[in-house]
Coordinates of C-alpha atoms in Angstrom, one line a residue:
Chain A
M1 CA -38.1 -51.7 55.3
V2 CA -38.7 -47.9 56.6
M3 CA -42.5 -48.3 57.1
D4 CA -41.7 -51.6 58.4
R5 CA -40.1 -49.8 61.5
R6 CA -42.9 -46.9 61.9
S7 CA -45.8 -49.7 62.2
L8 CA -44.3 -51.3 64.8
L9 CA -45.3 -48.7 67.1
P10 CA -49.0 -47.9 65.7
N11 CA -49.6 -45.7 69.1
S12 CA -47.2 -43.3 69.3
S13 CA -49.7 -40.2 70.1
K14 CA -50.7 -42.6 73.0
K15 CA -49.6 -42.1 76.5
Q16 CA -46.0 -43.8 76.9
T17 CA -47.0 -46.5 79.2
V18 CA -50.2 -47.5 77.0
T19 CA -47.9 -47.0 74.3
T20 CA -44.8 -49.8 75.8
Y21 CA -47.8 -51.9 77.2
T22 CA -49.2 -52.0 73.6
M23 CA -45.5 -52.6 72.7
T24 CA -44.4 -55.6 74.5
T25 CA -47.6 -57.4 74.1
T26 CA -47.8 -57.4 69.9
E27 CA -45.3 -59.8 70.0
P28 CA -45.7 -61.3 66.9
I29 CA -44.2 -59.3 64.1
A30 CA -42.8 -60.7 61.4
M31 CA -39.0 -60.8 60.9
D32 CA -38.5 -59.3 57.4
D33 CA -35.1 -59.4 56.4
P34 CA -32.8 -61.7 58.0
T35 CA -30.0 -61.3 56.1
T36 CA -29.4 -57.7 56.7
A37 CA -27.2 -56.0 59.6
D38 CA -29.8 -56.2 61.9
D39 CA -28.9 -59.9 62.6
A40 CA -25.3 -58.9 62.8
I41 CA -26.4 -56.2 65.6
S42 CA -28.8 -59.0 67.4
R43 CA -25.1 -60.9 68.4
V44 CA -23.6 -57.4 69.9
P45 CA -22.2 -58.3 72.9
T46 CA -25.0 -57.5 75.7
V47 CA -23.6 -57.4 78.8
P48 CA -20.7 -55.6 80.6
V49 CA -18.6 -58.6 82.1
N50 CA -18.2 -59.9 78.7
P51 CA -14.8 -59.3 76.9
P52 CA -15.9 -57.4 74.2
I53 CA -13.9 -56.8 70.9
A54 CA -13.0 -60.1 70.9
Q55 CA -16.7 -61.5 71.5
S56 CA -18.2 -58.6 68.1
E57 CA -15.6 -60.2 66.3
N58 CA -15.5 -63.4 66.4
S59 CA -19.5 -63.0 66.1
A60 CA -18.6 -61.0 62.8
S61 CA -16.5 -63.7 61.4
A62 CA -18.9 -66.2 62.9
E63 CA -21.8 -65.2 60.6
G64 CA -19.4 -64.4 57.9
L65 CA -19.8 -60.5 57.9
P66 CA -17.0 -58.0 57.7
S67 CA -16.0 -56.4 60.3
A68 CA -16.5 -53.2 58.4
N69 CA -19.9 -53.6 58.9
V70 CA -18.8 -52.2 63.0
K71 CA -18.5 -48.6 63.4
L72 CA -17.3 -47.8 66.2
V73 CA -16.6 -49.5 69.6
T74 CA -16.0 -49.1 73.0
R75 CA -14.4 -51.2 75.4
N76 CA -14.6 -51.0 78.8
L77 CA -15.5 -47.6 78.3
R78 CA -15.6 -46.0 82.6
F79 CA -15.6 -42.4 83.1
F80 CA -15.1 -40.1 86.3
Y81 CA -17.0 -36.9 86.6
G82 CA -13.8 -36.1 89.8
S83 CA -14.2 -39.0 92.0
V84 CA -18.0 -39.8 90.4
Q85 CA -18.0 -43.1 88.6
A86 CA -20.5 -42.0 85.6
L87 CA -20.1 -44.4 83.0
S88 CA -19.1 -48.5 84.5
D89 CA -17.2 -50.8 81.9
I90 CA -19.5 -50.1 79.0
S91 CA -18.7 -52.5 76.0
M92 CA -21.2 -51.5 72.9
S93 CA -20.6 -52.3 68.7
I94 CA -22.7 -49.5 67.2
P95 CA -22.6 -50.6 63.5
V96 CA -22.4 -48.4 60.2
N97 CA -25.1 -46.7 58.6
R98 CA -27.7 -47.4 61.6
V99 CA -29.7 -45.3 64.2
T100 CA -28.9 -46.8 67.5
A101 CA -30.3 -45.4 70.1
L102 CA -29.4 -45.1 74.1
I103 CA -32.1 -45.0 76.1
G104 CA -32.3 -45.5 80.0
P105 CA -33.6 -42.1 83.0
S106 CA -32.4 -39.2 83.5
G107 CA -28.1 -38.9 84.6
C108 CA -28.3 -42.4 84.2
G109 CA -25.2 -41.6 81.7
K110 CA -25.8 -42.0 78.2
S111 CA -25.4 -38.8 77.3
T112 CA -22.2 -38.9 78.9
F113 CA -21.2 -41.8 77.5
L114 CA -22.5 -40.4 73.7
R115 CA -19.7 -37.3 74.2
C116 CA -17.1 -39.8 74.8
L117 CA -17.3 -41.5 71.5
N118 CA -16.1 -37.8 69.3
R119 CA -14.7 -36.8 72.9
M120 CA -16.2 -33.8 74.3
N121 CA -16.1 -34.8 77.8
D122 CA -12.6 -33.6 77.2
M123 CA -13.9 -30.0 77.9
I124 CA -14.8 -31.0 81.1
E125 CA -12.5 -30.3 83.8
K126 CA -11.8 -32.8 86.2
T127 CA -13.1 -35.7 84.5
R128 CA -10.8 -38.9 83.7
V129 CA -11.7 -41.8 80.9
E130 CA -10.8 -45.5 80.7
G131 CA -11.0 -48.0 78.4
D132 CA -11.1 -47.5 74.9
V133 CA -13.9 -45.7 72.3
L134 CA -12.3 -47.6 68.9
L135 CA -13.7 -45.2 65.1
D136 CA -12.9 -47.9 62.6
G137 CA -10.5 -49.5 65.0
N138 CA -8.6 -46.9 66.4
D139 CA -8.3 -46.0 70.1
V140 CA -9.4 -42.6 69.4
Y141 CA -8.5 -41.8 73.1
K142 CA -4.7 -43.2 71.8
P143 CA -2.4 -40.3 72.8
G144 CA -1.5 -38.3 69.5
T145 CA -4.7 -38.5 68.4
D146 CA -5.9 -34.9 66.8
V147 CA -9.4 -34.9 68.2
V148 CA -10.1 -31.8 66.0
E149 CA -10.0 -34.7 63.0
L150 CA -11.8 -36.9 65.0
R151 CA -14.4 -34.1 65.2
K152 CA -15.1 -33.9 61.7
R153 CA -15.7 -37.3 61.6
V154 CA -18.4 -37.6 64.0
G155 CA -20.2 -34.9 64.1
M156 CA -22.9 -33.8 67.0
V157 CA -25.7 -32.0 67.1
F158 CA -27.2 -31.0 70.9
Q159 CA -29.9 -31.4 72.8
K160 CA -30.5 -27.4 72.5
S161 CA -30.5 -26.1 69.6
N162 CA -27.0 -23.7 69.3
P163 CA -26.7 -21.5 66.2
F164 CA -24.0 -19.2 65.7
P165 CA -24.7 -16.4 66.0
K166 CA -24.0 -15.6 62.5
S167 CA -26.5 -16.1 58.9
I168 CA -28.1 -19.0 57.8
F169 CA -25.1 -20.2 54.8
E170 CA -22.0 -18.8 57.5
N171 CA -23.2 -21.6 60.4
V172 CA -23.5 -24.2 57.4
A173 CA -20.7 -22.9 56.2
Y174 CA -17.8 -22.9 59.7
G175 CA -17.4 -26.2 59.3
P176 CA -16.0 -26.3 55.5
R177 CA -14.3 -23.5 56.0
L178 CA -12.3 -24.5 59.3
T179 CA -11.4 -27.2 57.0
G180 CA -10.0 -24.5 54.6
I181 CA -12.7 -24.4 52.2
N182 CA -13.1 -20.4 51.2
G183 CA -14.0 -21.2 47.7
R184 CA -17.7 -18.6 47.1
A185 CA -19.2 -21.5 44.5
E186 CA -17.6 -24.1 46.8
L187 CA -19.8 -22.9 49.8
Q188 CA -22.3 -22.6 48.0
E189 CA -22.5 -26.1 47.0
I190 CA -21.7 -27.3 50.3
V191 CA -24.2 -25.4 52.0
E192 CA -26.9 -26.2 50.2
K193 CA -26.6 -29.9 49.6
S194 CA -26.1 -29.7 53.7
L195 CA -29.5 -28.5 53.5
K196 CA -30.9 -30.1 51.7
R197 CA -29.9 -33.7 53.4
A198 CA -31.2 -31.5 56.5
A199 CA -34.9 -30.5 54.9
L200 CA -34.7 -27.6 55.0
L201 CA -33.2 -25.5 52.2
D202 CA -36.2 -25.5 50.9
E203 CA -38.3 -23.2 53.7
V204 CA -34.7 -20.9 54.2
K205 CA -33.2 -20.7 50.4
D206 CA -34.4 -17.3 49.8
R207 CA -33.1 -15.9 53.2
L208 CA -30.1 -17.9 53.5
N209 CA -27.7 -14.6 54.6
D210 CA -30.3 -13.7 57.6
S211 CA -29.6 -14.1 61.5
A212 CA -30.2 -17.8 61.8
L213 CA -31.6 -16.8 65.6
R214 CA -35.0 -15.6 63.6
L215 CA -35.2 -19.1 62.6
S216 CA -37.9 -21.0 65.0
G217 CA -36.7 -23.8 67.2
G218 CA -37.5 -26.8 65.2
Q219 CA -35.7 -25.0 62.0
Q220 CA -33.0 -24.0 64.5
Q221 CA -32.3 -27.7 65.1
R222 CA -32.4 -28.7 61.8
L223 CA -29.5 -25.9 60.6
C224 CA -28.1 -27.3 63.2
I225 CA -28.0 -31.1 61.7
A226 CA -27.1 -29.5 58.7
R227 CA -24.4 -27.5 59.6
A228 CA -23.0 -30.9 61.1
L229 CA -23.7 -32.5 57.8
A230 CA -21.4 -30.1 56.1
T231 CA -18.2 -31.8 57.4
S232 CA -19.3 -35.0 56.1
P233 CA -19.1 -36.9 59.2
E234 CA -19.4 -40.5 58.7
V235 CA -20.8 -40.7 62.3
L236 CA -23.6 -38.9 63.9
L237 CA -24.3 -38.1 67.4
M238 CA -27.4 -36.8 68.8
D239 CA -27.8 -35.9 72.4
E240 CA -31.5 -35.4 72.7
P241 CA -32.3 -33.7 69.3
A242 CA -36.4 -33.1 69.5
S243 CA -36.7 -32.6 72.9
A244 CA -36.8 -29.3 73.1
L245 CA -39.4 -29.5 70.1
D246 CA -43.5 -29.3 69.3
P247 CA -44.5 -32.6 68.0
A248 CA -44.9 -31.5 64.6
S249 CA -40.4 -30.5 64.4
T250 CA -40.0 -33.5 66.0
T251 CA -41.7 -35.7 63.4
R252 CA -39.7 -34.0 61.9
I253 CA -36.4 -34.3 62.8
E254 CA -37.1 -38.1 62.7
D255 CA -38.0 -38.9 59.2
L256 CA -35.0 -36.6 58.9
I257 CA -32.7 -39.4 61.4
F258 CA -34.4 -42.1 59.2
E259 CA -32.9 -40.6 55.7
L260 CA -29.5 -39.8 57.1
R261 CA -29.0 -43.4 58.4
E262 CA -28.5 -44.1 54.4
R263 CA -25.8 -42.1 54.6
Y264 CA -24.2 -42.3 58.3
T265 CA -24.1 -43.8 61.6
I266 CA -26.4 -42.7 63.7
V267 CA -26.0 -43.0 67.5
I268 CA -28.7 -41.1 69.5
V269 CA -30.0 -40.5 73.6
T270 CA -33.6 -40.0 74.1
H271 CA -35.9 -40.4 76.9
N272 CA -38.7 -40.6 74.6
M273 CA -39.2 -44.6 74.0
Q274 CA -41.5 -44.2 71.5
Q275 CA -38.6 -42.5 69.8
A276 CA -36.8 -44.5 69.9
A277 CA -38.5 -47.3 68.7
R278 CA -39.6 -44.9 65.5
V279 CA -35.9 -44.6 64.6
S280 CA -33.7 -46.8 65.7
D281 CA -32.4 -49.9 64.6
Q282 CA -29.8 -50.7 67.5
T283 CA -31.3 -49.5 71.2
G284 CA -29.0 -49.7 74.5
F285 CA -30.5 -49.4 77.7
F286 CA -28.3 -47.2 80.3
Y287 CA -29.2 -47.3 84.5
E288 CA -27.3 -45.6 86.7
G289 CA -23.6 -46.3 84.4
Q290 CA -24.1 -49.3 83.4
L291 CA -25.3 -50.8 79.9
I292 CA -28.2 -52.7 80.7
E293 CA -29.3 -54.5 77.8
V294 CA -28.5 -53.7 74.0
G295 CA -30.0 -54.9 71.3
P296 CA -32.1 -54.9 67.8
T297 CA -34.8 -52.4 68.7
R298 CA -37.7 -54.7 68.3
Q299 CA -36.3 -57.5 70.3
L300 CA -35.2 -55.0 73.5
F301 CA -39.0 -53.3 73.8
T302 CA -40.5 -57.0 72.3
T303 CA -38.8 -59.3 74.5
P304 CA -36.2 -57.9 76.5
T305 CA -33.9 -60.7 78.4
E306 CA -33.2 -58.7 81.6
K307 CA -35.9 -57.0 84.5
Q308 CA -34.6 -53.5 84.5
T309 CA -35.1 -53.2 80.7
E310 CA -38.3 -54.7 81.2
D311 CA -39.4 -52.9 84.4
Y312 CA -38.4 -49.5 82.3
I313 CA -40.0 -49.9 78.9
T314 CA -43.4 -51.1 80.8
G315 CA -43.2 -47.6 83.0
R316 CA -42.7 -49.5 86.1
F317 CA -39.6 -46.5 86.1
G318 CA -37.8 -44.0 84.9
Chain B
M1 CA -49.4 9.3 96.7
R2 CA -49.9 6.1 97.4
F3 CA -50.9 6.6 101.1
A4 CA -54.8 6.6 100.0
D5 CA -55.2 2.3 100.3
T6 CA -53.7 2.1 103.3
T7 CA -55.8 4.8 105.4
V8 CA -58.7 3.3 103.9
S9 CA -57.5 -0.2 105.9
L10 CA -57.0 2.0 108.3
A11 CA -60.7 3.0 108.9
S12 CA -61.7 -0.5 108.7
D13 CA -59.0 -1.9 112.0
D14 CA -61.9 -2.5 114.6
G15 CA -60.5 -0.8 118.1
I16 CA -58.4 -3.8 119.7
T17 CA -55.6 -2.9 116.8
G18 CA -56.0 0.1 116.2
G19 CA -53.4 1.2 118.3
V20 CA -50.9 -1.0 116.6
T21 CA -52.3 -0.6 113.5
R22 CA -51.4 3.2 114.4
F23 CA -47.7 3.0 114.6
R24 CA -47.5 0.8 112.2
Y25 CA -49.0 3.0 110.0
W26 CA -46.8 6.0 110.8
F27 CA -43.7 4.0 111.3
E28 CA -44.6 2.8 107.4
R29 CA -45.4 6.1 106.3
A30 CA -41.5 7.7 107.6
I31 CA -39.8 4.6 105.9
H32 CA -41.0 5.0 102.7
V33 CA -40.8 8.8 103.2
F34 CA -36.9 8.1 104.5
L35 CA -36.6 6.8 101.5
F36 CA -37.9 8.4 98.5
A37 CA -35.7 11.3 100.3
C38 CA -33.1 9.5 99.9
A39 CA -33.6 8.4 96.2
G40 CA -34.2 12.0 95.4
I41 CA -31.6 14.0 97.2
S42 CA -29.4 12.0 93.8
V43 CA -32.3 13.4 91.6
L44 CA -32.0 16.7 92.8
T45 CA -28.3 16.7 92.7
T46 CA -28.5 15.6 88.9
V47 CA -30.7 18.4 88.2
S48 CA -29.2 20.9 89.8
I49 CA -26.0 20.5 88.8
V50 CA -27.3 20.3 84.9
F51 CA -29.4 23.4 85.6
V52 CA -26.7 25.2 87.3
L53 CA -24.6 24.4 84.1
L54 CA -27.6 25.1 81.2
V55 CA -27.8 28.7 83.1
E56 CA -24.7 29.6 83.3
S57 CA -23.5 28.4 80.1
V58 CA -26.5 30.0 78.1
R59 CA -24.7 33.1 79.9
F60 CA -21.8 32.8 78.5
F61 CA -22.8 32.2 75.0
F62 CA -24.7 36.1 75.2
D63 CA -21.2 37.1 75.4
V64 CA -19.0 34.7 73.6
S65 CA -21.0 33.6 69.9
V66 CA -22.1 29.9 69.7
F67 CA -20.5 30.1 66.6
D68 CA -17.3 30.7 67.6
F69 CA -16.9 28.8 70.2
L70 CA -17.4 26.0 67.9
T71 CA -15.4 26.6 65.2
D72 CA -12.1 29.4 66.9
T73 CA -9.4 27.0 66.7
K74 CA -8.1 29.1 69.9
W75 CA -8.8 29.0 73.0
T76 CA -7.1 31.8 74.5
P77 CA -9.6 33.2 77.1
L78 CA -7.3 34.3 79.8
L79 CA -5.0 36.3 77.5
K80 CA -5.8 39.3 75.2
P81 CA -7.1 38.7 72.5
Q82 CA -9.6 36.8 73.8
H83 CA -10.9 33.7 72.3
F84 CA -12.6 31.0 72.8
G85 CA -13.3 28.3 71.0
I86 CA -13.3 24.6 71.9
L87 CA -11.4 23.2 69.5
P88 CA -8.1 22.8 71.2
L89 CA -9.8 21.9 74.5
M90 CA -11.9 19.2 72.5
C91 CA -8.4 17.7 70.2
G92 CA -6.8 17.6 73.8
T93 CA -9.3 15.2 75.2
L94 CA -10.2 13.6 72.0
L95 CA -6.1 13.0 71.7
V96 CA -6.1 11.3 74.9
A97 CA -9.1 9.0 74.8
F98 CA -8.0 8.0 71.2
G99 CA -4.2 7.6 72.8
S100 CA -5.4 5.4 75.6
S101 CA -7.5 3.3 73.4
L102 CA -5.0 2.1 71.4
I103 CA -3.2 1.0 74.9
A104 CA -6.0 -0.5 76.5
I105 CA -8.2 -1.6 74.1
P106 CA -5.8 -4.5 72.9
I107 CA -4.7 -5.0 76.2
G108 CA -7.6 -4.9 77.9
L109 CA -10.0 -7.3 75.1
G110 CA -6.5 -9.4 75.1
T111 CA -6.8 -10.0 78.6
A112 CA -10.5 -10.9 79.6
I113 CA -9.9 -13.2 76.2
F114 CA -6.7 -14.9 78.5
L115 CA -9.6 -15.2 81.9
S116 CA -12.5 -16.1 80.0
E117 CA -11.4 -18.7 77.8
Y118 CA -7.5 -20.1 78.5
A119 CA -7.2 -19.4 81.2
P120 CA -7.1 -22.1 84.5
P121 CA -9.7 -21.3 87.4
R122 CA -6.5 -21.0 89.5
L123 CA -4.7 -18.2 88.1
R124 CA -8.0 -16.4 87.2
D125 CA -8.7 -16.6 90.6
V126 CA -4.8 -14.6 91.4
I127 CA -5.8 -11.8 88.0
K128 CA -9.2 -10.8 88.7
P129 CA -8.2 -9.2 92.2
L130 CA -5.0 -8.0 91.1
V131 CA -7.1 -6.8 87.9
E132 CA -9.2 -5.0 90.1
V133 CA -6.5 -2.8 93.1
L134 CA -5.7 -1.9 89.5
A135 CA -9.4 -0.2 89.2
G136 CA -9.1 1.1 92.7
I137 CA -6.0 3.6 92.6
P138 CA -7.0 6.6 92.8
S139 CA -6.2 8.9 89.7
V140 CA -3.7 11.6 91.6
V141 CA -1.4 8.3 91.7
Y142 CA -1.0 7.7 88.1
G143 CA -0.6 10.9 87.5
Y144 CA 2.4 10.6 90.0
F145 CA 3.5 7.5 88.6
A146 CA 3.1 8.7 84.8
V147 CA 5.0 12.4 85.7
V148 CA 8.0 10.4 87.3
S149 CA 7.9 7.5 85.2
I150 CA 6.4 7.4 81.6
S151 CA 6.9 11.4 80.8
P152 CA 11.2 10.2 81.7
L153 CA 10.6 7.3 79.0
V154 CA 8.9 8.9 76.6
R155 CA 11.5 11.6 76.5
S156 CA 14.9 9.3 76.0
T157 CA 12.4 7.1 73.2
F158 CA 11.1 9.9 71.5
P159 CA 13.8 13.3 72.4
S160 CA 11.4 15.8 71.0
A161 CA 8.6 15.5 73.6
G162 CA 8.2 18.5 76.2
P163 CA 8.2 17.5 79.6
F164 CA 4.3 17.3 79.7
N165 CA 2.5 15.6 77.2
A166 CA -0.1 13.9 75.7
A167 CA 1.7 10.7 75.4
S168 CA 2.3 10.1 79.2
A169 CA -1.3 10.9 79.1
C170 CA -2.7 8.3 77.2
V171 CA -0.4 5.6 78.8
V172 CA -1.9 6.1 82.0
V173 CA -5.3 7.0 80.9
G174 CA -4.9 3.6 79.2
I175 CA -3.9 1.8 82.7
M176 CA -6.5 3.3 84.1
T177 CA -9.5 2.6 82.2
L178 CA -8.1 -1.2 82.0
P179 CA -10.0 -3.0 84.5
M180 CA -13.1 -1.6 83.1
I181 CA -12.4 -3.3 79.4
I182 CA -11.2 -6.2 81.3
S183 CA -14.1 -6.8 83.3
L184 CA -17.1 -5.8 81.1
S185 CA -15.6 -7.6 78.5
E186 CA -14.9 -11.3 80.5
D187 CA -18.4 -10.5 81.5
A188 CA -19.2 -10.7 78.3
L189 CA -17.4 -13.0 77.1
R190 CA -18.6 -15.1 80.1
A191 CA -22.3 -14.5 79.3
V192 CA -21.6 -16.6 76.2
P193 CA -23.4 -19.7 76.5
R194 CA -21.4 -23.0 76.8
S195 CA -23.3 -24.7 73.9
L196 CA -22.6 -22.3 71.5
R197 CA -18.2 -23.2 72.7
E198 CA -19.1 -26.8 72.2
G199 CA -21.3 -26.4 68.8
A200 CA -18.0 -24.7 67.5
Y201 CA -16.1 -27.3 68.7
A202 CA -18.2 -30.4 68.1
L203 CA -17.6 -29.0 63.9
G204 CA -14.2 -29.6 64.8
A205 CA -12.5 -26.1 65.5
T206 CA -9.9 -25.4 68.1
K207 CA -10.0 -23.6 70.8
F208 CA -8.4 -20.7 68.6
D209 CA -11.3 -20.7 66.4
T210 CA -14.2 -21.4 68.8
T211 CA -12.9 -17.9 70.5
A212 CA -12.1 -15.6 67.7
H213 CA -14.5 -16.9 65.1
V214 CA -17.7 -17.7 67.5
V215 CA -17.3 -16.7 71.2
V216 CA -16.5 -13.1 70.5
P217 CA -18.4 -12.7 67.8
A218 CA -21.2 -14.0 70.4
A219 CA -20.0 -11.3 72.8
M220 CA -19.3 -8.2 70.8
S221 CA -22.4 -6.0 71.8
G222 CA -20.6 -6.5 75.6
I223 CA -17.3 -6.0 74.1
V224 CA -18.1 -3.3 72.0
A225 CA -19.7 -1.1 75.4
S226 CA -17.2 -1.9 77.8
F227 CA -14.8 0.3 74.7
L228 CA -17.2 2.6 74.7
L229 CA -17.7 3.2 78.7
A230 CA -13.8 2.8 78.9
I231 CA -13.7 5.6 76.8
S232 CA -16.1 8.2 78.3
R233 CA -13.7 7.4 81.7
A234 CA -11.0 8.9 79.5
I235 CA -13.1 11.6 78.9
G236 CA -13.7 12.7 82.5
E237 CA -10.5 11.8 83.8
T238 CA -9.2 14.6 85.5
M239 CA -6.8 13.9 87.4
A240 CA -3.8 12.4 85.7
V241 CA -4.3 14.3 82.2
T242 CA -3.5 17.3 84.7
L243 CA -0.9 16.0 86.3
A244 CA 0.9 14.4 82.7
A245 CA -0.6 16.3 79.8
G246 CA 0.0 19.8 81.4
A247 CA -2.1 23.1 80.3
T248 CA -1.6 24.2 76.5
P249 CA -4.5 24.2 74.3
K250 CA -3.4 23.2 71.5
A251 CA -4.9 22.0 68.4
T252 CA -2.4 19.2 67.7
L253 CA -2.4 15.4 67.0
N254 CA 0.9 15.5 67.8
P255 CA 1.3 12.9 71.0
L256 CA 4.7 14.5 72.1
E257 CA 3.6 17.7 72.9
S258 CA 1.7 19.2 76.2
V259 CA -2.0 20.0 75.6
Q260 CA -4.8 20.6 77.6
T261 CA -8.1 19.0 77.4
M262 CA -11.3 19.8 78.4
T263 CA -11.2 19.1 82.5
A264 CA -7.7 20.0 82.9
Y265 CA -8.6 23.4 82.0
I266 CA -11.9 23.8 84.5
V267 CA -9.0 22.8 87.2
Q268 CA -7.1 25.1 86.1
I269 CA -9.8 27.8 86.4
S270 CA -11.3 26.2 89.4
Q271 CA -8.1 26.8 90.6
G272 CA -7.1 30.3 90.0
D273 CA -7.9 33.7 90.9
T274 CA -10.4 33.9 87.7
P275 CA -12.9 36.4 89.8
A276 CA -16.7 34.9 89.5
G277 CA -19.1 36.7 87.3
T278 CA -17.1 37.4 85.0
V279 CA -16.8 35.4 80.7
E280 CA -13.6 33.6 82.3
Y281 CA -15.1 31.9 84.8
R282 CA -17.9 31.0 82.7
T283 CA -15.9 29.2 80.4
I284 CA -15.6 26.5 82.5
F285 CA -19.5 25.8 82.1
A286 CA -19.7 26.0 78.8
V287 CA -16.4 23.5 79.3
G288 CA -18.6 21.3 81.7
L289 CA -21.4 21.4 79.4
A290 CA -19.2 20.1 76.4
L291 CA -17.4 17.1 78.8
F292 CA -20.9 16.1 80.1
L293 CA -22.4 16.2 76.9
S294 CA -20.0 13.7 75.1
T295 CA -19.8 11.5 78.2
M296 CA -23.3 11.2 78.4
V297 CA -23.8 10.5 74.5
I298 CA -21.0 7.3 74.8
N299 CA -22.1 5.7 78.3
L300 CA -25.9 6.0 76.3
V301 CA -25.0 4.6 73.5
A302 CA -22.7 2.1 75.5
Q303 CA -25.8 1.1 77.6
G304 CA -28.2 0.8 74.4
I305 CA -26.0 -2.0 73.6
L306 CA -25.4 -3.5 76.9
S307 CA -29.2 -4.2 77.4
R308 CA -29.6 -5.1 73.4
M309 CA -26.8 -8.3 74.2
R310 CA -28.7 -9.1 77.2
E311 CA -32.0 -9.6 75.8
K312 CA -30.1 -11.8 73.3
Y313 CA -29.5 -14.9 76.1
E314 CA -32.4 -14.3 77.9

């Protein structure tokens, strides 16, 4: 499965336009396992105007798939910075234990959308949200929602690695400490487990008490992933996690995302279409605050239904 | 100096532009000299002050041994028997510096955190100018304020306090150093990248968690530097403590007693009828040197910490 997906894009090192062109022409890829959730994903609403939740439930039941396969749903999500509307009626389903990639040109609203999912936009002054974001069916914008609890369930990794000016150990232990875990042995176990999952443990296990700021950029970003994993989130939001990294570190992060999807539902914003193609199961294309198209990654990259999507992935704009 | 290159280009000029260039050359040269002189004045002043301090102090130490100066516990240069131990003055100064920090540090840091993390922008726009007004009040007004308002308050709370006491000096000096702590700490807190705050929030931290565990530790060097600069200011503060703390050199840690700081002593001798050239008169240079050294060391440490902080985020 993993290798299949990798082979989707053989020329990842080539220039973007070349690669995407290759991609659109390598159409005949055998659908490997038609019974997996990949198919369920293809039934998620693709056009914003549809009544999305109803449709996704209908389609799920029509295929005999329990709705538990959908982790996050947004319904007519609109977002405003002051009077500027940044998102218009985004309706999208995010399947559990899959990687959903959000692509699109700069300023198209994909990061804003991502930050709506764990209410990180709450902190920005003069912003307004309309519509629903449902996590396991519960609206996260419902009054009385415990935002702190929400963010423990929906972790986030940022574009620029942002380790705290503390030791490596304390960085990872910070989340668990917030939940009241203070036992040294317990913290040690969580820290090691998280670092291991973030594929960083081997590099830092002898210097857990060193300052996190001394790590390289790629290591810092994996530390931030470990830090996010330490609170045992169900969903991991990643906002261009590899955009500031060199190719080797990027590969490591991508490999990591691959492994993490076994346990977590991942939503990743990326500028890089090859990256979306390499790591994701489902891809959504954003343009000017709208979700133009969403579908299984392979389908979106090979047979997009919307003209704008095709133009974007073939490099005609953006 | 650096005029040499200009002269070379002058020589290579042709006759047509020669006149203009010559004027320009002299004009540029005059500007250069003028600006250099401006910069030179402050350098020269600093150097001469330090020179006079050193020379007069050395002459003072011909009469009084450095050992006595540093270890004698009495300071009675104007009375027989004369004692020249700086300890009582040092003690008074440190008492005021410590006491004022006790007031200024918690209130100042609290205000800075409030302004940087909690206050809505509009409220911050109101509070910040008010804090700056606090910094603009002349120190003699603070001294007066200490004598007529704070000292009676201290005495009604602690009847054993004298009319002049270290406590009222501590309070006003604390208020005087508040703006410095507030504005420097707030700068340090606001310099903490937004991404760090978001990192903490994304882990489920509350605002208080984020402030206490992430933002304040990240800004700690700037905050500590602001404390040090405030302490240095408190040590150097003259007018308010001269008015409020009294003129009794005393090695005491009791804030209710009257004490004399190094600065207040210098005021006393400078204004009094102590004849110049005597050893009594030269005491002020030795005291001044001690004062200068202590504030300079603190300022250097604070600057060092501040510049290290700047490196961290650039």
